[in-house]
N, C-alpha and C. Protein backbone atom coordinates (compact mmCIF):
# COMPACT_ATOMS: atom_id res chain seq x y z
N MET A 1 89.43 51.16 -162.11
CA MET A 1 89.85 51.51 -160.89
C MET A 1 90.61 51.51 -160.22
N ALA A 2 91.07 52.14 -159.40
CA ALA A 2 91.82 51.38 -158.32
C ALA A 2 90.46 50.73 -157.22
N ASP A 3 90.91 50.05 -156.43
CA ASP A 3 89.81 50.30 -155.20
C ASP A 3 90.10 50.66 -153.50
N MET A 4 88.96 52.33 -153.70
CA MET A 4 90.31 52.72 -152.98
C MET A 4 88.89 52.90 -152.06
N THR A 5 89.38 53.33 -150.29
CA THR A 5 89.04 53.58 -149.11
C THR A 5 89.53 54.77 -147.95
N GLU A 6 88.70 54.95 -147.43
CA GLU A 6 89.56 56.34 -146.62
C GLU A 6 89.47 55.65 -145.26
N ASN A 7 90.63 56.25 -144.02
CA ASN A 7 90.79 55.52 -143.04
C ASN A 7 90.66 56.47 -142.27
N ARG A 8 90.64 56.30 -140.93
CA ARG A 8 89.89 57.88 -140.23
C ARG A 8 90.87 58.94 -139.85
N GLY A 9 91.61 59.28 -140.91
CA GLY A 9 92.75 60.81 -140.54
C GLY A 9 91.84 62.05 -143.06
N GLY A 10 91.03 60.46 -143.04
CA GLY A 10 90.40 60.82 -144.41
C GLY A 10 91.16 60.78 -145.20
N GLU A 11 92.76 60.19 -145.70
CA GLU A 11 93.25 59.87 -146.25
C GLU A 11 92.93 58.26 -147.06
N THR A 12 93.00 58.24 -148.36
CA THR A 12 92.64 57.29 -148.77
C THR A 12 93.81 56.49 -149.31
N GLU A 13 93.76 55.09 -149.69
CA GLU A 13 94.71 54.74 -149.74
C GLU A 13 93.93 52.96 -151.04
N THR A 14 94.67 52.61 -151.19
CA THR A 14 94.79 50.94 -152.13
C THR A 14 94.20 49.90 -151.53
N ALA A 15 93.41 48.73 -152.18
CA ALA A 15 93.23 47.72 -151.72
C ALA A 15 95.08 47.20 -151.71
N ALA A 16 95.76 47.03 -152.65
CA ALA A 16 97.24 46.58 -152.49
C ALA A 16 97.90 46.80 -151.61
N ALA A 17 97.42 47.73 -150.67
CA ALA A 17 98.39 48.66 -149.97
C ALA A 17 97.92 48.14 -148.43
N ARG A 18 96.58 47.79 -148.32
CA ARG A 18 96.46 47.36 -147.42
C ARG A 18 96.50 46.23 -147.42
N ARG A 19 96.75 45.19 -148.57
CA ARG A 19 97.16 44.33 -148.06
C ARG A 19 98.75 42.85 -147.92
N SER A 20 99.52 44.47 -148.69
CA SER A 20 101.14 44.90 -147.86
C SER A 20 101.19 45.84 -147.29
N PRO A 21 101.28 45.52 -145.96
CA PRO A 21 101.23 46.21 -144.84
C PRO A 21 102.82 45.75 -145.45
N LEU A 22 104.36 45.07 -144.92
CA LEU A 22 104.99 44.59 -144.86
C LEU A 22 106.07 45.93 -145.52
N THR A 23 105.48 45.61 -146.84
CA THR A 23 106.33 46.82 -147.68
C THR A 23 105.80 48.44 -148.12
N LYS A 24 105.00 48.48 -147.95
CA LYS A 24 104.82 50.13 -146.75
C LYS A 24 105.34 50.83 -145.46
N ARG A 25 105.97 49.76 -145.00
CA ARG A 25 106.40 50.36 -143.23
C ARG A 25 108.46 50.33 -143.90
N GLY A 26 108.43 49.43 -143.89
CA GLY A 26 109.60 48.24 -144.02
C GLY A 26 110.88 49.31 -145.17
N GLY A 27 110.41 49.48 -146.55
CA GLY A 27 110.91 49.44 -147.58
C GLY A 27 111.73 48.86 -148.94
N GLY A 28 110.69 48.81 -148.53
CA GLY A 28 110.75 47.24 -149.91
C GLY A 28 110.28 45.74 -150.07
N ASP A 29 111.02 45.50 -150.53
CA ASP A 29 110.08 43.57 -150.93
C ASP A 29 111.04 43.24 -149.30
N PRO A 30 110.06 42.67 -148.59
CA PRO A 30 110.90 41.47 -147.51
C PRO A 30 111.97 40.17 -147.60
N GLY A 31 111.62 40.13 -149.03
CA GLY A 31 113.20 39.32 -149.57
C GLY A 31 114.02 39.15 -150.01
N SER A 32 114.44 41.04 -149.43
CA SER A 32 115.34 41.60 -150.62
C SER A 32 116.03 42.23 -149.15
N ARG A 33 115.56 42.01 -148.24
CA ARG A 33 116.34 42.69 -146.81
C ARG A 33 116.99 42.11 -146.46
N GLY A 34 118.30 42.11 -145.99
CA GLY A 34 119.56 41.48 -145.58
C GLY A 34 120.44 40.73 -146.89
N ARG A 35 121.55 40.36 -145.94
CA ARG A 35 122.20 39.50 -146.98
C ARG A 35 122.60 38.02 -146.93
N THR A 36 122.56 37.53 -148.12
CA THR A 36 123.11 35.60 -148.24
C THR A 36 123.93 36.00 -148.86
N THR A 37 125.17 34.94 -148.08
CA THR A 37 126.14 34.77 -148.46
C THR A 37 127.01 32.89 -148.67
N ILE A 38 127.26 32.55 -149.60
CA ILE A 38 127.52 31.02 -149.93
C ILE A 38 128.32 30.67 -150.07
N ALA A 39 128.79 30.25 -149.63
CA ALA A 39 129.90 29.64 -148.39
C ALA A 39 130.62 28.41 -150.04
N ASP A 40 131.97 28.79 -150.03
CA ASP A 40 132.96 28.15 -150.62
C ASP A 40 132.79 26.44 -151.46
N GLY A 41 132.35 25.99 -149.43
CA GLY A 41 132.41 24.19 -149.95
C GLY A 41 130.31 24.03 -150.14
N VAL A 42 129.54 25.04 -150.17
CA VAL A 42 128.46 24.96 -150.53
C VAL A 42 128.55 24.70 -152.01
N VAL A 43 129.51 25.82 -153.04
CA VAL A 43 129.45 25.63 -154.20
C VAL A 43 130.09 24.45 -154.67
N GLU A 44 131.47 23.44 -154.24
CA GLU A 44 132.35 22.17 -154.53
C GLU A 44 131.54 21.35 -154.36
N LYS A 45 130.59 21.14 -153.19
CA LYS A 45 129.48 19.96 -153.45
C LYS A 45 128.88 19.82 -154.34
N ILE A 46 128.17 20.63 -154.85
CA ILE A 46 126.59 21.29 -155.69
C ILE A 46 127.63 20.53 -157.35
N ALA A 47 128.97 21.21 -157.07
CA ALA A 47 130.07 21.22 -158.40
C ALA A 47 130.02 19.44 -158.24
N GLY A 48 130.70 19.63 -157.81
CA GLY A 48 131.06 17.93 -157.37
C GLY A 48 129.57 16.64 -157.79
N LEU A 49 128.17 16.91 -157.18
CA LEU A 49 127.39 16.09 -157.69
C LEU A 49 126.57 15.87 -159.46
N ALA A 50 127.54 16.85 -159.38
CA ALA A 50 126.86 17.64 -160.82
C ALA A 50 127.86 16.96 -161.93
N ALA A 51 129.14 17.29 -161.18
CA ALA A 51 130.32 17.10 -162.78
C ALA A 51 129.66 15.00 -162.47
N ARG A 52 129.94 14.60 -160.77
CA ARG A 52 130.00 12.62 -161.84
C ARG A 52 128.67 12.21 -162.08
N ASP A 53 127.46 13.37 -162.37
CA ASP A 53 126.08 12.72 -163.28
C ASP A 53 126.27 12.32 -164.28
N VAL A 54 127.99 13.42 -165.20
CA VAL A 54 127.93 13.15 -166.06
C VAL A 54 128.20 11.58 -166.87
N ASP A 55 127.97 11.01 -167.50
CA ASP A 55 128.29 9.34 -168.58
C ASP A 55 129.56 10.00 -168.76
N GLY A 56 130.56 9.29 -168.72
CA GLY A 56 132.21 9.09 -168.90
C GLY A 56 133.50 9.93 -167.83
N VAL A 57 131.88 10.01 -166.80
CA VAL A 57 133.09 10.66 -165.41
C VAL A 57 133.31 9.18 -164.58
N HIS A 58 134.89 9.15 -164.45
CA HIS A 58 134.59 7.90 -163.76
C HIS A 58 134.48 8.50 -162.06
N ALA A 59 135.92 9.18 -162.02
CA ALA A 59 136.28 9.39 -160.70
C ALA A 59 136.54 12.02 -160.82
N MET A 60 136.56 11.64 -159.54
CA MET A 60 137.34 13.55 -159.25
C MET A 60 138.13 13.79 -158.90
N GLY A 61 138.65 14.35 -158.99
CA GLY A 61 140.19 14.20 -158.32
C GLY A 61 141.35 13.49 -158.63
N SER A 62 142.81 13.81 -158.53
CA SER A 62 144.37 12.82 -159.21
C SER A 62 144.49 11.87 -158.52
N GLY A 63 145.11 10.52 -158.62
CA GLY A 63 145.32 9.28 -158.07
C GLY A 63 145.42 9.61 -156.49
N LEU A 64 146.62 10.31 -155.97
CA LEU A 64 146.73 11.13 -154.48
C LEU A 64 145.39 11.47 -153.93
N SER A 65 144.62 11.99 -154.48
CA SER A 65 143.62 12.85 -154.19
C SER A 65 142.67 10.78 -153.12
N ARG A 66 142.87 11.03 -154.07
CA ARG A 66 141.75 9.23 -154.60
C ARG A 66 141.94 8.62 -153.59
N THR A 67 143.36 7.79 -153.31
CA THR A 67 143.60 7.23 -152.57
C THR A 67 143.73 8.08 -151.26
N PHE A 68 143.81 8.54 -150.56
CA PHE A 68 143.11 9.03 -149.45
C PHE A 68 141.98 9.35 -149.01
N GLY A 69 141.35 9.98 -150.63
CA GLY A 69 139.85 9.34 -149.99
C GLY A 69 139.70 7.84 -149.74
N ALA A 70 139.85 7.26 -150.13
CA ALA A 70 139.01 6.26 -150.35
C ALA A 70 140.41 5.69 -148.44
N VAL A 71 140.95 6.18 -148.09
CA VAL A 71 141.80 5.76 -146.89
C VAL A 71 140.85 6.64 -145.84
N ARG A 72 140.06 7.45 -145.40
CA ARG A 72 138.87 8.58 -145.63
C ARG A 72 137.72 8.22 -145.45
N ASP A 73 137.38 7.06 -146.95
CA ASP A 73 135.78 6.81 -146.43
C ASP A 73 135.91 5.80 -146.09
N ARG A 74 136.76 5.04 -145.70
CA ARG A 74 137.34 3.41 -144.96
C ARG A 74 136.93 4.54 -143.35
N VAL A 75 137.48 4.85 -142.16
CA VAL A 75 137.80 5.64 -141.44
C VAL A 75 135.56 5.91 -140.39
N PRO A 76 135.92 4.95 -139.44
CA PRO A 76 134.25 4.75 -139.25
C PRO A 76 133.90 6.88 -139.13
N GLY A 77 132.77 7.17 -139.38
CA GLY A 77 132.41 7.81 -138.61
C GLY A 77 132.63 9.00 -140.05
N GLY A 78 134.19 8.08 -140.66
CA GLY A 78 133.90 9.60 -142.23
C GLY A 78 132.96 8.86 -143.39
N ALA A 79 132.70 10.55 -143.66
CA ALA A 79 132.02 10.92 -144.34
C ALA A 79 133.14 11.01 -145.74
N LYS A 80 132.41 10.38 -146.95
CA LYS A 80 132.97 10.63 -148.34
C LYS A 80 132.81 11.93 -148.77
N SER A 81 133.85 12.07 -149.22
CA SER A 81 133.58 13.80 -149.98
C SER A 81 134.03 14.17 -151.21
N VAL A 82 131.84 14.65 -151.35
CA VAL A 82 131.59 14.21 -152.29
C VAL A 82 132.68 15.74 -153.85
N SER A 83 132.78 16.98 -152.56
CA SER A 83 134.06 17.61 -153.46
C SER A 83 135.08 17.65 -154.11
N ARG A 84 135.61 15.96 -153.58
CA ARG A 84 137.16 15.75 -153.89
C ARG A 84 137.53 15.74 -156.04
N GLY A 85 138.09 17.08 -155.95
CA GLY A 85 138.36 17.27 -157.16
C GLY A 85 137.75 18.22 -157.67
N VAL A 86 137.67 18.97 -156.70
CA VAL A 86 137.24 20.88 -156.77
C VAL A 86 137.56 22.18 -156.43
N LYS A 87 137.75 23.02 -157.05
CA LYS A 87 138.21 23.78 -156.36
C LYS A 87 137.09 25.12 -156.76
N VAL A 88 137.03 25.71 -155.77
CA VAL A 88 136.49 27.41 -155.88
C VAL A 88 136.24 28.50 -155.97
N GLU A 89 136.14 29.73 -156.65
CA GLU A 89 136.70 30.80 -155.98
C GLU A 89 134.93 31.67 -156.23
N VAL A 90 134.26 31.79 -154.84
CA VAL A 90 132.82 32.55 -154.58
C VAL A 90 133.14 33.89 -153.80
N GLY A 91 132.73 35.16 -154.93
CA GLY A 91 132.26 36.25 -154.84
C GLY A 91 131.35 36.84 -154.03
N GLU A 92 130.67 37.62 -154.05
CA GLU A 92 129.56 38.25 -153.82
C GLU A 92 128.14 37.66 -155.30
N VAL A 93 128.95 37.66 -156.39
CA VAL A 93 127.61 38.24 -157.23
C VAL A 93 128.39 36.47 -158.16
N GLN A 94 129.40 36.26 -158.44
CA GLN A 94 129.95 35.55 -159.47
C GLN A 94 131.21 34.10 -158.42
N ALA A 95 131.09 32.76 -159.47
CA ALA A 95 132.10 32.25 -158.77
C ALA A 95 133.10 31.84 -160.71
N ALA A 96 134.04 31.16 -159.93
CA ALA A 96 135.25 30.40 -160.66
C ALA A 96 135.40 28.87 -160.38
N LEU A 97 135.31 27.91 -161.12
CA LEU A 97 135.54 26.86 -160.57
C LEU A 97 136.32 26.03 -160.93
N ASP A 98 137.38 25.25 -160.74
CA ASP A 98 137.63 24.29 -161.50
C ASP A 98 138.05 22.72 -160.66
N LEU A 99 138.25 22.32 -161.78
CA LEU A 99 138.03 20.28 -161.79
C LEU A 99 138.94 19.62 -162.73
N GLU A 100 139.21 18.65 -160.74
CA GLU A 100 139.85 17.03 -161.61
C GLU A 100 138.78 16.19 -161.95
N ILE A 101 139.24 16.07 -163.53
CA ILE A 101 138.81 14.52 -163.46
C ILE A 101 139.56 13.26 -163.75
N VAL A 102 138.81 12.31 -164.07
CA VAL A 102 139.04 10.89 -164.35
C VAL A 102 138.37 10.66 -165.21
N VAL A 103 138.71 10.32 -167.06
CA VAL A 103 137.58 9.89 -167.39
C VAL A 103 137.65 8.38 -168.05
N GLU A 104 136.49 8.16 -168.47
CA GLU A 104 135.86 7.02 -169.10
C GLU A 104 136.84 6.51 -169.92
N TYR A 105 138.02 5.23 -170.28
CA TYR A 105 138.66 5.15 -171.94
C TYR A 105 137.47 4.33 -173.28
N GLY A 106 137.36 5.49 -173.76
CA GLY A 106 136.46 4.84 -175.16
C GLY A 106 135.39 6.83 -175.49
N VAL A 107 135.29 7.33 -174.03
CA VAL A 107 135.05 8.62 -174.70
C VAL A 107 135.60 10.16 -175.32
N SER A 108 135.02 10.32 -175.88
CA SER A 108 135.25 11.43 -175.93
C SER A 108 135.40 12.75 -175.08
N ILE A 109 136.92 13.12 -174.91
CA ILE A 109 137.50 14.19 -173.92
C ILE A 109 136.54 15.13 -173.98
N ALA A 110 136.62 15.86 -175.46
CA ALA A 110 136.12 17.08 -175.67
C ALA A 110 134.58 17.32 -175.33
N ASP A 111 133.86 15.67 -175.42
CA ASP A 111 132.52 15.90 -175.69
C ASP A 111 131.66 15.55 -173.83
N VAL A 112 132.80 15.35 -172.68
CA VAL A 112 132.67 14.79 -172.54
C VAL A 112 132.65 16.35 -170.50
N ALA A 113 134.32 17.19 -171.21
CA ALA A 113 134.34 18.05 -170.95
C ALA A 113 133.71 19.10 -170.94
N ARG A 114 133.30 19.38 -171.58
CA ARG A 114 131.42 20.07 -172.32
C ARG A 114 130.51 20.47 -171.91
N ASP A 115 129.74 18.30 -171.21
CA ASP A 115 129.15 17.89 -171.00
C ASP A 115 128.54 18.05 -168.85
N VAL A 116 130.26 18.02 -168.87
CA VAL A 116 130.30 18.13 -167.06
C VAL A 116 130.63 19.75 -166.91
N ARG A 117 131.23 20.38 -167.46
CA ARG A 117 130.71 22.33 -167.82
C ARG A 117 129.60 23.00 -167.81
N GLU A 118 128.76 22.29 -168.56
CA GLU A 118 126.87 22.83 -168.46
C GLU A 118 126.40 22.35 -167.83
N ASN A 119 126.81 20.82 -167.58
CA ASN A 119 125.93 21.01 -165.74
C ASN A 119 126.26 21.54 -165.08
N VAL A 120 127.85 21.72 -164.53
CA VAL A 120 127.96 22.67 -163.45
C VAL A 120 127.40 23.38 -163.10
N ILE A 121 127.54 24.14 -164.73
CA ILE A 121 126.66 25.14 -164.65
C ILE A 121 125.83 25.47 -164.10
N THR A 122 124.55 25.43 -164.89
CA THR A 122 123.34 25.10 -164.62
C THR A 122 123.31 24.89 -163.38
N ALA A 123 123.93 23.74 -162.65
CA ALA A 123 123.26 22.67 -161.50
C ALA A 123 123.42 24.42 -159.83
N VAL A 124 124.74 24.68 -160.17
CA VAL A 124 125.05 25.80 -159.08
C VAL A 124 125.27 26.91 -159.83
N GLU A 125 124.76 28.05 -160.44
CA GLU A 125 123.38 28.74 -160.99
C GLU A 125 121.70 28.75 -160.92
N ARG A 126 121.79 27.26 -160.51
CA ARG A 126 119.87 27.40 -160.31
C ARG A 126 120.30 27.25 -158.66
N MET A 127 120.43 26.65 -157.87
CA MET A 127 120.86 25.97 -156.77
C MET A 127 121.27 27.98 -156.03
N THR A 128 122.61 28.71 -156.31
CA THR A 128 123.11 29.95 -155.92
C THR A 128 122.50 30.84 -156.45
N GLY A 129 121.92 31.18 -157.31
CA GLY A 129 121.89 31.77 -157.78
C GLY A 129 122.99 33.29 -158.55
N LEU A 130 124.49 32.25 -157.85
CA LEU A 130 125.54 32.83 -158.75
C LEU A 130 125.93 32.70 -160.11
N GLU A 131 126.20 34.32 -159.96
CA GLU A 131 127.14 33.32 -162.25
C GLU A 131 128.12 32.93 -162.22
N VAL A 132 128.52 31.48 -162.43
CA VAL A 132 129.53 31.18 -162.60
C VAL A 132 130.35 31.96 -164.35
N VAL A 133 131.75 32.04 -163.97
CA VAL A 133 132.16 32.80 -164.91
C VAL A 133 133.14 31.51 -165.92
N GLU A 134 133.68 30.55 -165.25
CA GLU A 134 134.28 29.66 -165.74
C GLU A 134 134.54 28.25 -164.78
N VAL A 135 133.77 27.50 -165.86
CA VAL A 135 134.85 26.40 -165.23
C VAL A 135 135.94 25.77 -166.37
N ASN A 136 137.42 25.67 -165.36
CA ASN A 136 138.47 24.98 -166.09
C ASN A 136 138.13 23.52 -165.47
N ILE A 137 137.98 22.79 -166.20
CA ILE A 137 138.43 21.60 -166.42
C ILE A 137 140.18 20.62 -166.74
N ALA A 138 140.32 19.75 -165.36
CA ALA A 138 142.18 19.28 -166.01
C ALA A 138 141.53 17.87 -166.37
N VAL A 139 142.03 17.51 -167.12
CA VAL A 139 141.99 15.37 -166.54
C VAL A 139 143.01 14.93 -167.09
N SER A 140 143.09 14.35 -165.60
CA SER A 140 143.96 14.22 -164.65
C SER A 140 144.68 12.48 -165.12
N ASP A 141 143.37 11.76 -166.00
CA ASP A 141 143.94 10.17 -165.87
C ASP A 141 142.58 9.46 -166.31
N VAL A 142 143.12 8.68 -167.55
CA VAL A 142 141.66 7.80 -167.96
C VAL A 142 141.22 6.49 -167.51
N LYS A 143 140.41 6.09 -167.29
CA LYS A 143 140.26 4.32 -167.10
C LYS A 143 140.41 3.13 -168.03
N LEU A 144 140.90 2.69 -167.30
CA LEU A 144 141.40 1.49 -168.60
C LEU A 144 140.17 0.66 -167.76
N PRO A 145 139.09 -0.33 -168.94
CA PRO A 145 139.00 -1.21 -168.73
C PRO A 145 139.38 -2.59 -167.48
N ASP A 146 140.30 -2.12 -168.20
CA ASP A 146 141.08 -3.95 -167.36
C ASP A 146 141.71 -3.53 -165.94
N GLU A 147 141.12 -1.97 -165.92
CA GLU A 147 142.37 -1.39 -164.41
C GLU A 147 141.70 -1.52 -163.19
N GLU A 148 142.45 -1.58 -162.04
CA GLU A 148 141.43 -2.30 -161.02
C GLU A 148 141.47 -1.10 -160.71
N GLU A 149 140.27 -0.93 -159.49
CA GLU A 149 140.00 0.15 -158.25
C GLU A 149 141.55 0.15 -158.10
N GLU A 150 141.73 1.65 -157.82
CA GLU A 150 142.82 1.81 -156.77
C GLU A 150 142.29 1.77 -155.44
N GLU A 151 142.87 0.99 -154.56
CA GLU A 151 142.10 0.85 -153.56
C GLU A 151 143.26 0.89 -152.30
N PRO A 152 142.78 1.01 -151.30
CA PRO A 152 144.26 0.95 -150.35
C PRO A 152 144.39 -0.42 -149.97
N GLU A 153 145.81 -0.95 -149.34
CA GLU A 153 145.57 -2.63 -149.10
C GLU A 153 144.30 -2.55 -147.01
N ARG A 154 144.25 -3.43 -147.08
CA ARG A 154 142.97 -3.32 -145.23
C ARG A 154 143.95 -3.75 -144.62
N ARG A 155 144.21 -3.03 -143.43
CA ARG A 155 145.53 -3.46 -142.62
C ARG A 155 145.77 -4.70 -141.94
N ILE A 156 144.04 -4.29 -141.43
CA ILE A 156 143.25 -5.75 -141.02
C ILE A 156 142.10 -6.49 -142.26
N GLN A 157 141.97 -7.39 -141.70
CA GLN A 157 141.56 -8.55 -143.04
C GLN A 157 140.44 -9.63 -142.12
C-alpha cells in the first residue's frame, strides 16, 4: 500500500512524488533534458588510445604522418597526437572509424586487427554511448625487428 498523505487542497500524494519534485514539475528524468554532442576529436582520441593498447600494434598512421608527428612532438609546447592514424565520422547516435596501424613483425595481422576492433568498439561505446557501426583497419607497414625508428634528423646537436 502506498504511503499517502493529504496536502492543503485535500489531494493525496505518494511518498515517491514528495521525494522527486523535479520529475513532477519539469516532465521527465532530469538527466534526459537537453542534448549531449561529442566531437569527432574526442572519439579519435579514445580510439587511438584503445588501439595502441593492443599487443602487436607498433604505431598508428602511415610513415609520412608518423614522421610529421615526430617532428611536431619535438616542438616545444607541441602535444603528442594520440589520434594519429584515426579518422571518424560521428552522428547523433552512431560512429564509424577508420584506423591505420603498423604491426610488429611476426604477429598475426588478422588477430591484431580483431583485437584492435574489439578494444576500440568497447572503449568508444562505453565512454560515449555511441553505437560503433564499423571499424575499418588498414595495415600500412610492418615493423621489422632490426629496423630503426623513423626519426627525423636533428638540426641542432
